[in-house]
Amino acid sequence: MRTGIRTSIAAAVAATLVVGLAGAATAAPAPGVVTELLGSALVRFPEFAPLPDSAGLGAPSMVRGVLRDPAGEPLRGAQVLLAAWPRNEELAKLPIGGEFELIPLARTVTDRSGRYDLRMGLTPALVALAGANGIDIELNVFHGGRHYVYLSQVHPDLKAATWAGSALTHALVPAVRERADGALDLVLDPATGEDLNAAAPVALAAGEPPIDERPITRGDLPQLGMSCTNWKLLGTQKVMTTAASALIRNGATVVTRYDEGSSTASTTGLSIDGGISFGINGSRERSITTGAEFHPVTAARGSALSREFQVQIVQEVKRRVCHGNHFQRYKVQYLTQPSEITGGGDVIASRLPQWTCHEDNIADAGGLKAVFTTDARAATYSSAFTFTPLGRASFTGAAVSGYSKTVRIEFRFQKGRRGGWCGDSALPTKPDQRLQGFQL
Amino acid sequence: MTSENSTDLSPGDAATRVARWRLGGVIALVAALVVTVVVITGRSDDKLSASDPTTVYGGLELTVGQKFTMASFPIDHPGAELRMIRVEALTSPNVEYVGAYALWPRDLARGSLAIAPGFPAKELRMVREFGAAITAEETLRQGASGGYLSASVAIGFRLVSGDVGAVNGIRVVYTVNGRTRHMDFRHAATICASKAACKAADDSKWSDDVLRQFDLVPGGN
């Protein structure tokens, strides 16, 4: 097993990204507004210091929104740093122990309303980072002595020369709300942010982690001038994740397809207590390259069957070591994120409660053979997967799939018998429905 | 394509105002490549065009000459007065439009009809005059689920010939408190009218193939 391999993508891309920052400067910042990179943000991410504050740039907006605390109060004066990850298809080849560095893109400071706007031009080098599901981005926010980390994705729109967020990923995290104008509002709970002034966590509980975690050695410790931009891959786990569900009754059959190109977004997890617990800190979407088939499932006459259709997602566990706020103190952050969908086809009894149709949500399908919906209508599965990243506490995450031509749930009915279908909260053709098929 | 033989129709009583349309001398069968747009009164600048369907009703078994109804087109404007103005549909050349009725929210309280043989299908408990006002009070009706009930339209078609036919795309033009709007439903239906075709419809990819054959989806034949 090769170790200590560091990708060189970051250096090559960073050199060309300077071009992306060009653009006419906008109005000068208001008096009293701090524009330099300061404090812990500067200590942990000095590479961002040369970047100008996005507030003064005319480049297209890459990520923007409002930061608030759980009480709804705006986070004023927060330092917000935006970085890209190397292309996911390249990172998937990283061996255990391999490392990569974040690619600094933009930085800014939130205004009195908690607003931030991170700007970046669509340079060829940056657009080249876009994989099948866009560019993986990482937001690092510093406010009130805490460091927050949020993961998401953006897509380059070359025709319009703008950036777009990812609808699937934004749908997943309760603290996130994507506005109609594409802005990304975040609620940052101090309980989920790393306390930069706290001492390092106490010794971890004993146990054999499933991942062969190398102990942190002197070589891992951040040296003066080194930053927090380096992530190391500790290991991977294949996790079965619910991608779709269906309920059938009384002789109806369900046929589910998850063809090549189908995608599922799953939440990412961050641990700031040495791996004792993981909290949701964003989400990322991945697409399958080979397709997964599920066997048809038929409910017996007079009975109901509820099934979840699962795909196999490779979850990576990563680690980085960063300076604390005290000399020679360091902190460790662990991260889980989906790497790729590698197959699947598990059909399990659904953990979701069975539900009955309200009569006004039923659509009678007459003497049809089959009915299905193919638009991007997805239901979010809040407990779509559970695994133990480090063999200690478990992490339960959510997932949502983009129903499309490739992700399809089809209800089939027996000849000579009338079929019907319904949605759990509206007619089955309306968005975000869990579906039920039955024979009358 | 708009047929030159289409008459200016206002959707209403199917018995007295029936669209008569035929391809002169060319009755399209399974290998038909021409898409027909049936436009009932007027022309929309924003044309209804072939698009991937969001919902597909696959393998409705009919006989040649038989009518069928598609009726699940929920239109939601609680508290507003609605009037249906006209419908447009993208069909295979061997499927013709025969008429339309309005469905009021109260008619859908016990479920809606997605598709069925016959027009109006016997499953429809009530049909209403197409252009009559649906009052604001009516659009505030709520169903057992607690949500507002939708208005809809029931649209009739006939399979004129052939073993296979299709519909993909419905536009409903209506007014909301006097202002004209339209809503497009990317709903598709595929019809089989022979033993062989209906046997082939058992394959879950059959409807995709039929829509492609009739050029009713982008990148078709």
XYZ file of C-alpha atoms in Angstrom:
661
model
C 0.000 0.000 0.000
C 1.499 3.249 -1.098
C 1.390 6.062 1.387
C 2.374 9.663 1.551
C 1.382 10.404 -2.023
C 0.458 13.992 -2.505
C -1.406 15.073 -5.599
C 0.040 17.875 -7.592
C -3.249 19.130 -8.885
C -3.508 21.941 -6.366
C -0.299 23.715 -7.388
C -1.009 23.565 -11.117
C -4.529 24.844 -10.843
C -3.817 27.562 -8.324
C -1.382 29.255 -10.680
C -4.007 29.678 -13.366
C -6.780 30.688 -11.057
C -5.304 34.138 -10.593
C -6.742 35.013 -13.977
C -10.190 34.201 -12.706
C -10.009 36.977 -10.179
C -9.836 39.697 -12.818
C -12.702 42.053 -13.137
C -13.550 45.626 -12.470
C -13.525 46.467 -8.817
C -16.860 47.435 -7.373
C -17.438 50.102 -4.756
C -14.915 50.430 -1.950
C -15.869 48.676 1.287
C -17.770 50.682 3.858
C -15.738 52.343 6.592
C -14.941 50.037 9.451
C -15.333 46.892 7.378
C -12.374 44.569 7.740
C -11.217 43.107 4.460
C -7.966 41.383 5.417
C -7.738 37.748 6.372
C -7.274 37.730 10.132
C -6.903 35.607 13.223
C -7.470 31.882 13.095
C -8.551 32.076 9.475
C -5.088 33.423 8.608
C -3.284 30.911 10.813
C -5.150 27.932 9.413
C -5.396 29.051 5.789
C -2.564 31.496 5.006
C -2.862 30.630 1.298
C -6.025 32.698 1.190
C -4.312 35.881 2.390
C -3.203 37.059 -1.079
C -6.737 36.724 -2.440
C -8.665 39.988 -2.598
C -11.965 40.244 -0.788
C -14.692 39.117 -3.201
C -16.752 42.123 -2.193
C -14.477 44.235 -4.364
C -14.585 42.057 -7.467
C -16.779 42.042 -10.550
C -16.365 38.320 -11.300
C -19.434 36.049 -11.394
C -20.880 35.011 -8.062
C -19.915 31.406 -7.278
C -21.550 30.967 -3.877
C -23.549 33.566 -1.998
C -26.126 33.725 0.735
C -26.699 34.623 4.357
C -25.130 33.119 7.484
C -27.238 32.985 10.640
C -27.139 31.350 14.032
C -29.897 29.002 15.207
C -31.794 31.943 16.717
C -31.909 33.582 13.301
C -29.397 36.290 14.120
C -27.018 37.178 11.279
C -23.345 36.264 11.683
C -21.738 39.617 11.061
C -18.058 39.931 10.272
C -17.531 36.213 9.664
C -14.493 35.306 7.568
C -15.678 33.026 4.775
C -13.167 31.063 2.703
C -14.109 29.132 -0.431
C -11.923 26.325 -1.718
C -12.299 23.661 -4.376
C -11.363 20.011 -4.085
C -9.540 18.351 -6.949
C -11.764 16.585 -9.436
C -13.622 13.737 -7.746
C -12.834 11.245 -10.511
C -9.135 11.839 -9.775
C -9.484 11.718 -5.989
C -11.283 8.373 -6.259
C -7.934 6.911 -7.374
C -6.119 8.140 -4.261
C -4.628 5.250 -2.295
C -5.152 4.907 1.442
C -2.833 7.417 3.090
C -2.829 9.604 0.024
C -3.220 13.310 0.472
C -4.463 16.288 -1.438
C -4.636 20.010 -0.846
C -7.517 22.384 -1.103
C -7.435 24.886 -3.945
C -8.091 28.413 -2.603
C -10.661 30.231 -4.700
C -12.156 33.195 -2.898
C -12.685 34.814 0.458
C -14.865 37.514 1.950
C -16.317 38.869 5.166
C -20.036 38.860 5.922
C -21.765 42.199 6.193
C -24.104 43.461 8.911
C -26.911 41.290 7.549
C -24.730 38.188 7.517
C -24.545 38.264 3.726
C -21.598 36.836 1.848
C -20.844 36.699 -1.859
C -17.860 34.687 -3.080
C -16.865 35.544 -6.629
C -14.758 33.665 -9.141
C -14.341 33.757 -12.899
C -14.957 30.658 -15.015
C -11.336 29.965 -15.902
C -10.516 26.866 -17.978
C -8.478 25.427 -15.109
C -11.343 25.852 -12.673
C -13.949 24.487 -15.065
C -11.679 21.481 -15.593
C -12.197 20.615 -11.910
C -15.844 19.875 -12.660
C -16.584 16.193 -12.637
C -19.827 14.455 -13.500
C -21.531 16.178 -10.557
C -19.842 19.584 -10.709
C -17.023 21.017 -8.607
C -16.717 19.873 -5.000
C -16.368 22.956 -2.823
C -15.519 23.523 0.817
C -16.567 26.561 2.833
C -14.535 27.373 5.942
C -16.195 29.971 8.143
C -14.582 31.662 11.144
C -16.824 33.493 13.576
C -17.020 33.916 17.322
C -13.892 31.884 17.962
C -15.233 28.918 16.057
C -14.378 27.232 12.796
C -17.217 25.793 10.685
C -16.752 23.547 7.679
C -19.443 23.066 5.021
C -19.253 20.920 1.893
C -21.276 21.354 -1.267
C -21.019 21.509 -5.048
C -21.364 24.068 -7.828
C -21.767 23.750 -11.563
C -20.259 25.992 -14.243
C -22.768 27.304 -16.767
C -20.526 28.072 -19.712
C -23.285 29.545 -21.882
C -24.335 32.076 -19.291
C -20.784 32.397 -17.868
C -22.174 31.919 -14.364
C -22.166 29.413 -11.536
C -25.143 27.398 -10.334
C -25.707 25.523 -7.112
C -26.748 21.890 -6.923
C -30.453 21.357 -6.270
C -30.015 17.806 -5.007
C -27.322 18.641 -2.484
C -29.100 21.738 -1.225
C -32.248 19.722 -0.606
C -30.548 17.483 1.910
C -29.334 19.516 4.846
C -32.022 20.971 7.134
C -29.841 23.937 7.995
C -29.552 24.885 4.369
C -32.074 26.681 2.313
C -31.519 27.343 -1.336
C -33.461 30.357 -2.357
C -35.162 30.694 -5.692
C -32.339 32.974 -6.801
C -29.783 30.232 -6.137
C -28.368 31.727 -2.929
C -27.188 29.356 -0.207
C -28.295 30.376 3.277
C -26.669 28.502 6.157
C -27.579 28.192 9.806
C -24.361 27.610 11.739
C -24.862 26.124 15.178
C -21.939 26.843 17.520
C -22.260 23.300 18.799
C -21.115 22.094 15.384
C -18.248 24.551 15.046
C -14.799 23.767 16.378
C -13.993 25.855 19.444
C -10.590 27.270 18.569
C -9.803 28.206 22.124
C -10.664 24.892 23.697
C -8.020 22.383 24.653
C -7.504 19.329 22.480
C -10.027 16.491 23.198
C -9.191 13.879 25.777
C -7.822 10.497 24.800
C -10.104 8.540 22.524
C -11.993 5.498 23.682
C -10.273 2.174 23.156
C -11.365 -0.098 20.344
C -10.348 -1.496 17.029
C -11.397 0.902 14.305
C -12.285 -0.704 11.007
C -10.040 1.801 9.327
C -6.311 1.364 9.716
C -5.785 4.847 11.080
C -2.167 5.794 11.208
C -1.341 7.452 14.488
C -0.645 11.141 14.249
C 3.108 11.542 14.163
C 5.432 14.494 14.329
C 5.333 14.593 10.530
C 1.576 15.157 10.589
C 1.701 18.077 12.964
C 1.284 21.464 11.359
C 4.524 23.354 11.286
C 4.707 27.083 11.535
C 3.536 28.444 8.196
C 1.776 25.214 7.225
C -1.922 25.350 6.832
C -5.082 23.365 7.276
C -5.541 22.750 3.570
C -4.200 19.212 3.550
C -6.623 16.271 3.760
C -5.416 12.703 4.161
C -7.458 9.672 3.115
C -7.691 7.256 6.062
C -9.912 4.671 4.486
C -13.160 3.836 2.746
C -16.273 1.869 3.541
C -18.948 0.640 1.153
C -22.279 1.687 2.572
C -25.677 0.585 1.284
C -27.812 3.688 0.887
C -31.511 4.033 0.165
C -32.034 5.579 -3.247
C -35.764 4.981 -3.712
C -38.751 3.391 -2.056
C -42.132 2.095 -3.106
C -45.218 0.622 -1.527
C -47.391 -1.804 -3.476
C -50.650 -3.510 -2.636
C -52.992 -6.187 -3.747
C -51.211 -7.793 -6.686
C -49.419 -4.768 -8.144
C -45.764 -5.095 -9.143
C -43.006 -2.500 -8.886
C -40.045 -2.443 -11.285
C -37.222 -0.079 -10.282
C -34.394 1.002 -12.543
C -31.255 2.874 -11.545
C -29.567 3.183 -14.874
C -26.165 4.526 -15.860
C -26.031 8.211 -15.040
C -28.488 8.027 -12.135
C -27.413 10.112 -9.189
C -27.852 10.217 -5.447
C -26.711 12.895 -3.036
C -25.750 11.906 0.480
C -24.868 14.000 3.474
C -21.275 14.505 4.574
C -20.119 14.291 8.180
C -17.613 16.236 10.249
C -16.106 15.339 13.589
C -14.477 18.003 15.717
C -14.115 15.871 18.833
C -11.530 13.402 17.632
C -13.959 11.095 15.932
C -16.214 10.558 18.919
C -19.206 11.911 17.034
C -20.025 13.088 13.540
C -22.437 15.845 12.617
C -23.883 16.571 9.201
C -21.964 19.351 7.500
C -23.177 19.371 3.935
C -23.782 16.941 1.123
C -22.469 15.827 -2.238
C -24.035 14.161 -5.241
C -22.510 11.232 -7.101
C -23.587 9.385 -10.234
C -23.329 5.713 -11.060
C -21.406 4.766 -14.178
C -22.658 1.238 -14.695
C -26.285 1.048 -13.578
C -28.022 -1.157 -11.029
C -30.987 -3.423 -11.604
C -33.551 -4.432 -9.088
C -35.712 -7.511 -9.335
C -39.436 -6.820 -9.736
C -41.386 -7.060 -6.508
C -45.043 -8.117 -6.418
C -47.443 -7.815 -3.537
C -49.738 -10.742 -2.938
C -53.462 -10.180 -3.284
C -54.874 -8.578 -0.209
C -51.504 -7.578 1.200
C -49.028 -4.693 1.107
C -45.275 -4.674 0.544
C -43.031 -1.735 1.335
C -39.520 -1.824 -0.037
C -36.397 0.345 -0.114
C -34.077 0.103 -3.088
C -30.470 0.580 -2.110
C -27.302 1.381 -3.984
C -23.759 0.947 -2.766
C -21.897 4.180 -2.078
C -18.213 4.318 -1.175
C -17.851 6.634 1.826
C -14.393 8.034 2.413
C -12.989 8.982 5.798
C -10.439 11.793 5.749
C -8.400 13.566 8.376
C -6.565 16.852 8.682
C -4.486 18.334 11.455
C -4.704 22.061 12.047
C -3.236 24.631 14.400
C -5.222 25.517 17.470
C -5.260 28.946 18.998
C -2.506 28.075 21.408
C 1.161 27.561 20.621
C 1.956 23.953 19.719
C -1.658 22.927 20.220
C -3.225 21.177 17.290
C -6.698 19.985 16.434
C -7.838 17.073 14.345
C -10.834 17.123 12.056
C -12.348 13.992 10.540
C -14.595 14.059 7.527
C -16.795 11.560 5.692
C -18.004 12.155 2.181
C -19.362 10.032 -0.702
C -16.743 9.122 -3.266
C -18.578 7.064 -5.854
C -21.588 4.827 -6.398
C -20.269 1.392 -7.189
C -23.410 -0.655 -7.703
C -25.944 -2.196 -5.430
C -29.332 -3.600 -6.010
C -30.255 -4.467 -2.437
C -33.979 -4.474 -1.843
C -34.871 -4.404 1.812
C -38.034 -4.186 3.824
C -38.648 -0.518 4.217
C -37.936 1.111 7.533
C -40.340 3.835 6.594
C -43.822 3.527 8.119
C -46.479 2.210 5.790
C -49.048 4.750 4.808
C -52.468 4.722 3.228
C -53.607 6.877 0.362
C -55.905 9.776 0.989
C -58.687 9.337 -1.554
C -58.112 12.775 -3.068
C -54.501 11.787 -3.846
C -55.448 8.692 -5.841
C -55.243 8.540 -9.626
C -57.149 5.666 -11.272
C -55.028 4.184 -14.055
C -57.832 2.353 -15.846
C -56.760 -0.723 -17.800
C -53.118 0.256 -18.075
C -50.200 -2.132 -18.037
C -47.818 0.283 -16.344
C -47.397 3.797 -15.010
C -44.253 5.605 -13.954
C -42.885 9.050 -13.317
C -39.522 10.082 -14.718
C -39.132 13.709 -13.815
C -36.668 14.849 -11.160
C -39.015 14.138 -8.295
C -37.238 12.781 -5.293
C -38.094 11.933 -1.753
C -35.482 12.559 0.932
C -34.642 9.580 3.079
C -33.515 11.016 6.385
C -32.008 7.769 7.665
C -30.741 6.523 4.358
C -27.534 5.011 5.710
C -25.618 4.383 8.909
C -21.996 3.420 9.354
C -19.173 3.853 11.825
C -16.453 5.967 10.224
C -13.819 5.198 12.827
C -15.267 2.237 14.631
C -16.488 4.471 17.397
C -19.732 6.424 17.124
C -21.979 5.803 14.166
C -22.955 8.378 11.605
C -26.470 8.324 10.161
C -26.971 10.366 7.068
C -29.652 11.313 4.613
C -29.834 10.762 0.884
C -31.947 11.929 -2.010
C -32.018 10.699 -5.592
C -32.811 12.613 -8.710
C -35.643 10.778 -10.412
C -35.147 11.079 -14.113
C -35.102 9.001 -17.256
C -32.588 6.847 -15.427
C -34.040 6.547 -11.910
C -37.466 5.096 -12.420
C -40.114 3.421 -10.294
C -42.709 1.739 -12.483
C -45.919 0.156 -11.231
C -47.276 -2.690 -13.336
C -50.761 -4.137 -13.144
C -52.191 -7.522 -14.002
C -54.206 -7.927 -17.154
C -57.892 -7.495 -16.670
C -57.585 -5.642 -13.384
C -57.724 -1.936 -12.818
C -54.648 -0.258 -11.355
C -54.149 2.934 -9.466
C -51.428 4.953 -7.759
C -51.129 7.775 -5.292
C -48.627 10.077 -3.640
C -48.157 10.272 0.105
C -49.101 13.949 0.290
C -50.591 14.816 -3.122
C -51.370 13.338 -6.510
C -48.528 11.052 -7.643
C -47.528 13.353 -10.484
C -46.701 16.179 -8.095
C -43.083 16.716 -6.918
C -41.461 15.048 -3.903
C -43.913 12.218 -3.556
C -43.314 8.792 -2.164
C -45.378 6.550 -4.373
C -47.790 3.698 -3.869
C -49.197 1.408 -6.552
C -52.108 -0.934 -6.133
C -54.700 -2.930 -7.937
C -58.327 -2.082 -7.350
C -46.986 20.516 -37.111
C -50.439 21.977 -37.326
C -52.755 20.151 -39.651
C -54.128 22.337 -42.456
C -57.380 20.461 -42.182
C -57.902 21.243 -38.521
C -60.987 23.280 -37.835
C -61.300 26.157 -35.431
C -62.750 24.402 -32.458
C -63.825 25.499 -29.078
C -63.720 22.519 -26.769
C -67.215 21.674 -25.717
C -69.866 19.106 -26.461
C -68.008 16.236 -28.072
C -71.157 15.140 -29.918
C -71.540 18.367 -31.855
C -68.026 19.846 -32.171
C -65.640 17.101 -33.112
C -62.261 17.734 -34.668
C -62.026 15.930 -37.979
C -58.516 15.478 -39.091
C -56.876 12.991 -41.334
C -53.593 12.769 -43.171
C -54.537 12.812 -46.870
C -54.006 9.269 -48.079
C -51.291 8.456 -45.525
C -52.381 6.702 -42.435
C -49.402 6.389 -40.146
C -48.736 2.993 -38.640
C -46.000 1.810 -36.358
C -43.226 3.343 -38.471
C -44.810 6.814 -38.558
C -42.343 9.651 -38.233
C -44.606 12.679 -38.192
C -45.677 14.433 -35.030
C -49.087 16.027 -34.960
C -49.992 19.011 -32.912
C -53.713 19.356 -32.481
C -54.413 23.005 -31.829
C -57.937 23.895 -30.844
C -58.578 27.586 -31.587
C -55.870 30.110 -32.009
C -52.139 29.672 -31.957
C -49.663 30.068 -29.167
C -46.376 31.830 -29.836
C -44.713 29.647 -27.186
C -45.302 26.346 -28.943
C -45.809 23.037 -27.225
C -42.901 20.919 -28.415
C -41.562 17.396 -28.005
C -39.959 16.873 -24.617
C -39.081 13.978 -22.353
C -42.223 13.007 -20.458
C -42.481 13.301 -16.700
C -45.209 10.686 -16.377
C -45.930 7.829 -18.730
C -49.109 5.766 -18.850
C -47.953 2.706 -20.688
C -49.833 0.093 -22.675
C -53.482 1.164 -22.653
C -55.313 -1.568 -24.570
C -57.824 -0.277 -27.109
C -59.389 -1.250 -30.408
C -59.081 0.838 -33.564
C -61.687 3.562 -33.538
C -62.036 3.491 -29.771
C -61.876 6.682 -27.746
C -59.975 7.196 -24.524
C -59.791 9.845 -21.808
C -56.813 11.457 -20.098
C -57.944 13.436 -17.078
C -55.237 14.001 -14.445
C -54.011 17.536 -15.075
C -54.116 19.236 -11.672
C -54.452 23.004 -11.840
C -54.099 24.707 -8.471
C -55.108 28.287 -7.760
C -56.941 28.203 -4.451
C -59.198 31.176 -3.985
C -59.136 32.248 -7.625
C -61.824 31.983 -10.319
C -60.756 29.778 -13.204
C -62.035 29.248 -16.729
C -60.671 26.716 -19.186
C -59.995 28.250 -22.593
C -58.449 25.590 -24.784
C -56.146 22.586 -24.883
C -53.281 21.580 -27.129
C -51.821 18.115 -27.440
C -48.859 16.417 -29.118
C -50.014 13.092 -30.565
C -49.002 10.475 -33.065
C -50.677 11.059 -36.433
C -53.124 8.179 -35.867
C -54.514 9.650 -32.660
C -57.092 12.440 -32.965
C -58.566 14.804 -30.465
C -62.311 14.468 -29.889
C -63.163 16.951 -27.150
C -62.702 18.128 -23.611
C -64.611 18.829 -20.423
C -63.692 20.685 -17.266
C -63.435 18.918 -13.912
C -64.173 20.893 -10.803
C -62.366 20.412 -7.511
C -65.419 18.782 -5.928
C -65.337 16.189 -8.729
C -61.846 15.126 -7.621
C -62.524 14.791 -3.906
C -62.630 11.026 -4.209
C -59.647 10.730 -6.500
C -58.938 11.539 -10.088
C -58.881 9.493 -13.247
C -55.503 9.343 -14.948
C -56.507 7.476 -18.122
C -59.183 5.034 -19.232
C -60.958 3.791 -22.361
C -63.996 5.726 -23.532
C -64.815 9.421 -23.665
C -66.029 10.571 -21.391
C -64.739 7.578 -19.471
C -67.420 5.934 -17.371
C -65.178 6.349 -14.317
C -65.677 10.105 -14.432
C -68.400 10.844 -11.931
C -69.166 14.246 -13.408
C -67.983 16.386 -16.299
C -68.552 20.130 -16.637
C -68.890 22.605 -19.490
C -65.404 23.492 -20.669
C -65.486 27.270 -20.494
C -67.749 27.727 -17.485
C -66.454 29.653 -14.505
C -64.999 27.648 -11.623
C -65.659 29.942 -8.714
C -63.213 31.045 -6.063
C -65.303 29.263 -3.475
C -65.007 26.051 -5.470
C -61.218 26.313 -5.737
C -60.991 26.625 -1.952
C -62.439 23.164 -1.389
C -60.174 20.858 0.571
C -59.773 17.133 0.362
C -59.377 14.408 2.956
C -55.606 14.937 2.892
C -56.090 18.504 4.060
C -54.795 20.083 0.872
C -56.746 22.130 -1.624
C -58.446 20.109 -4.324
C -57.327 20.784 -7.878
C -59.322 21.635 -10.961
C -58.557 19.613 -14.070
C -59.651 18.828 -17.596
C -60.756 15.567 -19.165
C -59.457 15.318 -22.693
C -60.766 12.823 -25.231
C -58.787 11.184 -27.989
C -59.498 8.457 -30.554
C -57.146 5.869 -31.982
C -57.924 6.251 -35.667
C -55.799 3.443 -37.056
C -52.803 1.243 -36.507
C -51.527 -1.065 -33.793
C -49.789 1.567 -31.735
C -50.464 5.190 -30.868
C -49.200 7.806 -28.447
C -49.748 11.149 -26.780
C -46.917 13.125 -25.228
C -47.578 16.587 -23.946
C -50.720 18.479 -23.036
C -51.099 22.238 -22.724
C -54.086 23.661 -20.897
C -54.812 27.335 -21.468
C -57.044 28.944 -18.852
C -57.730 32.176 -17.067
C -57.061 32.955 -13.412
C -59.259 35.836 -12.293
C -59.451 36.890 -15.921
C -55.728 36.692 -16.707
C -54.708 34.084 -19.253
C -52.143 31.471 -18.325
C -51.133 28.096 -19.586
C -49.753 24.982 -17.951
C -47.884 22.238 -19.764
C -48.149 18.663 -18.579
C -45.388 16.404 -19.831
C -47.636 13.392 -19.567
C -47.467 10.634 -22.128
C -49.733 7.730 -22.968
C -48.941 4.781 -25.196
C -51.690 2.678 -26.739
C -51.644 -0.836 -28.099
C -54.403 -2.182 -30.343
C -53.279 -5.639 -31.397
C -52.304 -8.819 -29.631
C -48.702 -8.522 -30.742
C -48.363 -4.879 -29.787
C -49.950 -5.429 -26.389
C -47.658 -8.381 -25.752
C -44.671 -6.200 -26.602
C -45.986 -3.612 -24.152
C -45.077 -5.979 -21.306
C -41.476 -4.817 -21.754
C -40.717 -1.844 -19.527
C -38.860 -0.121 -22.386
C -41.742 -0.441 -24.869
C -43.236 2.987 -24.150
C -39.833 4.641 -24.625
C -39.541 2.953 -28.022
C -43.048 3.983 -29.093
C -42.494 7.617 -28.203
C -39.244 7.584 -30.154
C -40.858 5.949 -33.173
C -43.394 8.752 -33.414
C -40.752 11.424 -32.845
C -42.585 12.504 -29.702
C -39.371 12.836 -27.689
C -36.234 14.831 -28.514
C -33.701 12.841 -30.506
C -36.354 10.423 -31.779
C -36.236 8.637 -35.141
